mmCIF file with all atom_site columns, C-alpha atoms in Angstrom:
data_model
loop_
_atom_site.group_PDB
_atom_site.id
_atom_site.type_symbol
_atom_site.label_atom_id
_atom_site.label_alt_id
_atom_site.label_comp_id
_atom_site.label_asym_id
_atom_site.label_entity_id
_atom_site.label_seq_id
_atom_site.pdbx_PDB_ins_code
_atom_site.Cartn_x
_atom_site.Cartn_y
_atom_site.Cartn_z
_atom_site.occupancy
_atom_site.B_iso_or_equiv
_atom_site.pdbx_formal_charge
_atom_site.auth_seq_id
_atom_site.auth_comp_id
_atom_site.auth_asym_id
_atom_site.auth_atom_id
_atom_site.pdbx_PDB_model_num
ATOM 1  C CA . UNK A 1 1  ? 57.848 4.881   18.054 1.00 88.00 ? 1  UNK A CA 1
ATOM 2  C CA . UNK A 1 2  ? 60.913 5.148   16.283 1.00 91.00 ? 2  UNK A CA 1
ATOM 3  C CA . UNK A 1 3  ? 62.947 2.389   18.031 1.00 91.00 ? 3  UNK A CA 1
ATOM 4  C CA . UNK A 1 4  ? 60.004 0.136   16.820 1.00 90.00 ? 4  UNK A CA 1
ATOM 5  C CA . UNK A 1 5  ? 60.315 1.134   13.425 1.00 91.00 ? 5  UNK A CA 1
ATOM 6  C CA . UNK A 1 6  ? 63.890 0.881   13.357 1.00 91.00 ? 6  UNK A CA 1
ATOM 7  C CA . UNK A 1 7  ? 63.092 -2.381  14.795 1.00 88.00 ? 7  UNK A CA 1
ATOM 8  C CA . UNK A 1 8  ? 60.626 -3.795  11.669 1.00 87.00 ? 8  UNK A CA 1
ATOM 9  C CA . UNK A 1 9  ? 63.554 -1.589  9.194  1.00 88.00 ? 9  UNK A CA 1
ATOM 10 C CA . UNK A 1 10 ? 65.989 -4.040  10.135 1.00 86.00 ? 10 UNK A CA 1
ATOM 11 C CA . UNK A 1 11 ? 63.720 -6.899  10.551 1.00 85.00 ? 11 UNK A CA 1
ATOM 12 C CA . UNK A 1 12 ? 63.346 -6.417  6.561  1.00 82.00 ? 12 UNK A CA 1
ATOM 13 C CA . UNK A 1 13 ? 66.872 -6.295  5.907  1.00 82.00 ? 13 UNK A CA 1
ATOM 14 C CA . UNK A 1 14 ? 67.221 -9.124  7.808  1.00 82.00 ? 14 UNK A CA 1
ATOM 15 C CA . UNK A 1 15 ? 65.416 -11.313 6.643  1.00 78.00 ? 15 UNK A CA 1
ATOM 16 C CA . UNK A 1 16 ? 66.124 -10.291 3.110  1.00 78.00 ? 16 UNK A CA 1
ATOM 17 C CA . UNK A 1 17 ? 69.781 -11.951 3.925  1.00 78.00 ? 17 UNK A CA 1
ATOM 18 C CA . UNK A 1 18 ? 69.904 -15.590 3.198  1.00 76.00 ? 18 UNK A CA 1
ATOM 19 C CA . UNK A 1 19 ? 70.422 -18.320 6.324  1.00 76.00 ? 19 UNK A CA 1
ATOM 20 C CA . UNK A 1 20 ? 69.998 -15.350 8.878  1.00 74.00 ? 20 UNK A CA 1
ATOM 21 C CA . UNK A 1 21 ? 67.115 -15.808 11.368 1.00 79.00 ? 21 UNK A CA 1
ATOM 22 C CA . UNK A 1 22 ? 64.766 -13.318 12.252 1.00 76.00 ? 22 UNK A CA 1
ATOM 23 C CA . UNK A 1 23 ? 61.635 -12.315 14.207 1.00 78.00 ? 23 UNK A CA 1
ATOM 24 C CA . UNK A 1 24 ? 58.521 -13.974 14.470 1.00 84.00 ? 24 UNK A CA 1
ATOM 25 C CA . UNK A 1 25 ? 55.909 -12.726 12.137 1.00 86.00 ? 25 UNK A CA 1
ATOM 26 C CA . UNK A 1 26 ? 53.792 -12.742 15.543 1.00 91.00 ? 26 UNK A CA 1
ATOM 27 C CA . UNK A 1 27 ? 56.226 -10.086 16.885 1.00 89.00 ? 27 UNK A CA 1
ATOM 28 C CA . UNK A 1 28 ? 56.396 -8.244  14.216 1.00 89.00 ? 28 UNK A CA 1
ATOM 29 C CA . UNK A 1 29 ? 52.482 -7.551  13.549 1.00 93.00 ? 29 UNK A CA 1
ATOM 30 C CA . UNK A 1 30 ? 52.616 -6.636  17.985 1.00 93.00 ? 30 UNK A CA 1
ATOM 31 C CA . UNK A 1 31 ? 55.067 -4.094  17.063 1.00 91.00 ? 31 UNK A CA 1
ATOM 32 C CA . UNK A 1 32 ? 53.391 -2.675  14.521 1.00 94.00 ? 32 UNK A CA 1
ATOM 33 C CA . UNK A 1 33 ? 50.172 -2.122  16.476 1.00 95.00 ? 33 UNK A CA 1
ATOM 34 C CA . UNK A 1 34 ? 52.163 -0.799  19.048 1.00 95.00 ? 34 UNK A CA 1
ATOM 35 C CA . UNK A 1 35 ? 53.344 1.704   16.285 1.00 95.00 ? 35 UNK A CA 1
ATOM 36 C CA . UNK A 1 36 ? 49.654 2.534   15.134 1.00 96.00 ? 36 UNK A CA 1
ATOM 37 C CA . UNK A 1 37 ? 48.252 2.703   18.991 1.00 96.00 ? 37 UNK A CA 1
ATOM 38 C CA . UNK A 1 38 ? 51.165 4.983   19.753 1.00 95.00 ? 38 UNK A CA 1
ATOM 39 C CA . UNK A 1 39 ? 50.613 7.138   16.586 1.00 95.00 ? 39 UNK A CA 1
ATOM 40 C CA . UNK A 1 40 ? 47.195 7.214   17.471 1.00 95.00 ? 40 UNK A CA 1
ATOM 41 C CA . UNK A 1 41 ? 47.779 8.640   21.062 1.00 95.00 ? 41 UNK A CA 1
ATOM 42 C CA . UNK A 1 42 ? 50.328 11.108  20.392 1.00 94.00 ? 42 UNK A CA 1
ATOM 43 C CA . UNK A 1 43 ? 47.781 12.708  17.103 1.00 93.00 ? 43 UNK A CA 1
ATOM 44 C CA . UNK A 1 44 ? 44.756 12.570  20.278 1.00 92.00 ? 44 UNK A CA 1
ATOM 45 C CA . UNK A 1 45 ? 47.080 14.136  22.576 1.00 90.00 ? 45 UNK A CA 1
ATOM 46 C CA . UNK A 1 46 ? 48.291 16.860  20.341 1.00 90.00 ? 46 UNK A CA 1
ATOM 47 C CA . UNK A 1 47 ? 44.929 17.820  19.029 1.00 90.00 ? 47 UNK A CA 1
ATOM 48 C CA . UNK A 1 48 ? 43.599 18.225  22.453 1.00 87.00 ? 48 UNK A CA 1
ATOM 49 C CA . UNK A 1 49 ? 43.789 22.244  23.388 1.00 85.00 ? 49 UNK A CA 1
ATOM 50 C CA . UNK A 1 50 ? 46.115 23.109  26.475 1.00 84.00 ? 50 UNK A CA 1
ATOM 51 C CA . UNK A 1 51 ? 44.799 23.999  29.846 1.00 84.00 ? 51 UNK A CA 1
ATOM 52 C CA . UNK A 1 52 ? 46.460 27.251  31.248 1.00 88.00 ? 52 UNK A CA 1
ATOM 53 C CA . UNK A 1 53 ? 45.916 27.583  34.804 1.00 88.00 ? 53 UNK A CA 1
ATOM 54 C CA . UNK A 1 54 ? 44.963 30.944  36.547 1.00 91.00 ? 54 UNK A CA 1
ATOM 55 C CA . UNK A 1 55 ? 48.187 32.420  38.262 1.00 93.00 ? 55 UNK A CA 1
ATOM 56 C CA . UNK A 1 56 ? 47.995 32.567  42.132 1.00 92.00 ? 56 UNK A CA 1
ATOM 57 C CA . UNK A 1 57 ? 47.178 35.115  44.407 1.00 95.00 ? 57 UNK A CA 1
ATOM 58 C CA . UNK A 1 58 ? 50.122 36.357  46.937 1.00 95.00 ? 58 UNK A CA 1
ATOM 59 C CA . UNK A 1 59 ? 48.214 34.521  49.507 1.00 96.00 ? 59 UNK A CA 1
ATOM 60 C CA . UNK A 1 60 ? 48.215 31.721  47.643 1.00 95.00 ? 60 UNK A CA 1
ATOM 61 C CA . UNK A 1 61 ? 51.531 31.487  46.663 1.00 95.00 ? 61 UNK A CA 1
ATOM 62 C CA . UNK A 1 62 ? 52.449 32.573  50.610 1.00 96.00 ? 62 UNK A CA 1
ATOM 63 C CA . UNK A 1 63 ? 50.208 29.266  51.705 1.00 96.00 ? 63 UNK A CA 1
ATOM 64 C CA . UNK A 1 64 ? 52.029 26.891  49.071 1.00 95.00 ? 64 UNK A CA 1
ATOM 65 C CA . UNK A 1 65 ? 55.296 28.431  50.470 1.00 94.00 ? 65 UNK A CA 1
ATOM 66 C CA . UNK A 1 66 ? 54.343 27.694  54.164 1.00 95.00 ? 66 UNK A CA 1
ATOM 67 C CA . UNK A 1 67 ? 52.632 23.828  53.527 1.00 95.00 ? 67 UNK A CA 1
ATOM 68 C CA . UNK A 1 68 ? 55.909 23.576  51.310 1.00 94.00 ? 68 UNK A CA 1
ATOM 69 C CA . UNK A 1 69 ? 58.379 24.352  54.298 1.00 93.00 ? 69 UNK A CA 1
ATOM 70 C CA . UNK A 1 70 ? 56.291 22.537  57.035 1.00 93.00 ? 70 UNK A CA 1
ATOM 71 C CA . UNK A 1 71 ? 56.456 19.120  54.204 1.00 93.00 ? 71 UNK A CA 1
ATOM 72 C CA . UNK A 1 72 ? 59.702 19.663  53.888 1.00 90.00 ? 72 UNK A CA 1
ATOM 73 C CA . UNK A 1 73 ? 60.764 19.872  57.538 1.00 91.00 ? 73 UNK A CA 1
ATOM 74 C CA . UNK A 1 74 ? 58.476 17.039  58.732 1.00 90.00 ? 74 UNK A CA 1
ATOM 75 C CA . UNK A 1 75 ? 60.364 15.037  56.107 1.00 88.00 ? 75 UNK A CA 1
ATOM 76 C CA . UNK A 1 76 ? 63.867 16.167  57.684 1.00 85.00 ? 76 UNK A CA 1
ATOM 77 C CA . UNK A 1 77 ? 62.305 15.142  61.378 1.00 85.00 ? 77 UNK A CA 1
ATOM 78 C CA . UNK A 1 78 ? 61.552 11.811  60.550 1.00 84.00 ? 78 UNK A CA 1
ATOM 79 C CA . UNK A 1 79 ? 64.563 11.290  58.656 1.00 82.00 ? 79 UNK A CA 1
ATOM 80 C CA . UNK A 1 80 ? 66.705 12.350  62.272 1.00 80.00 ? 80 UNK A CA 1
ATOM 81 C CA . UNK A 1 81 ? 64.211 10.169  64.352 1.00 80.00 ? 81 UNK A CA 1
ATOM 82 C CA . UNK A 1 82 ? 64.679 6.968   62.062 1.00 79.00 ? 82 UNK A CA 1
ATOM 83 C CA . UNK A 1 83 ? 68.608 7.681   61.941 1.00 72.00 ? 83 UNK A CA 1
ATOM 84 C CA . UNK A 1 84 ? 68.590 7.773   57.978 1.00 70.00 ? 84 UNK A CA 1
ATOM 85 C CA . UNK A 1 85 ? 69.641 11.734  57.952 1.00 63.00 ? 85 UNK A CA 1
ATOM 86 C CA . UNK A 1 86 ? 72.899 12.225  56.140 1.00 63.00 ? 86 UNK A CA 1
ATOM 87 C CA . UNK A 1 87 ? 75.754 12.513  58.947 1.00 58.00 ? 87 UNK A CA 1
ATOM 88 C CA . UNK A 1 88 ? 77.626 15.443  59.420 1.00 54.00 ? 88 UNK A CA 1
ATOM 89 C CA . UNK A 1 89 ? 81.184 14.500  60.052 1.00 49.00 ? 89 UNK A CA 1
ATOM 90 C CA . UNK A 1 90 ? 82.501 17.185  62.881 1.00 49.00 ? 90 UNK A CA 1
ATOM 91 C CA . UNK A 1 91 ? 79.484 18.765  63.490 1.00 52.00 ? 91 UNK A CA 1
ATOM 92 C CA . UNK A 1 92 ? 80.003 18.568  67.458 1.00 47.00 ? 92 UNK A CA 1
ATOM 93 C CA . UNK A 1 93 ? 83.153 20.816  66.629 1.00 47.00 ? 93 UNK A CA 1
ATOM 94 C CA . UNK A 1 94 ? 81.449 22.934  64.993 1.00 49.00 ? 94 UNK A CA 1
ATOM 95 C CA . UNK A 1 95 ? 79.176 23.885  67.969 1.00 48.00 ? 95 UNK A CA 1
#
């Protein structure tokens, strides 16, 4: 919002200096709906009341742990099967 308003600031000064060009008046009126649609949205957005979500359960948080790790290994396997895994320079020497 304010990068638009900055934008129609200088548009006035701008035009307020002789043989200097400067937006379209076409532009100008899309930027300033922008600026009331955004206004609009951020007031409707703050106004609405916040959701707080119940906490979880240890079994729930023991589930999202164990879905977690299985996502996250599944993602490492196919990453080794279609060769794009990060190499690891002297890892043979290592074993």
């Amino acid at each position: 919002i304010d990068r638009y308003r900055r934008v129609v600031q200088l548009h006035g000064a701008i035009a307020a200096t002789p043989g200097a060009e400067s937006l379209d008046e076409e532009v100008l009126q899309k930027y300033r709906q922008r600026i009331e649609l955004l206004e609009k949205m951020l007031s409707t957005l703050s106004n609405e009341a916040t959701v707080s979500l119940p906490r979880l359960t240890p079994m729930e948080r023991a589930k999202g742990f164990a879905f977690s790790s299985y996502a996250n290994t599944a993602v490492a396997a196919n990453k080794l099967k279609d060769g794009t895994a990060p190499v690891l320079e002297n890892a043979r020497g290592a074993l």
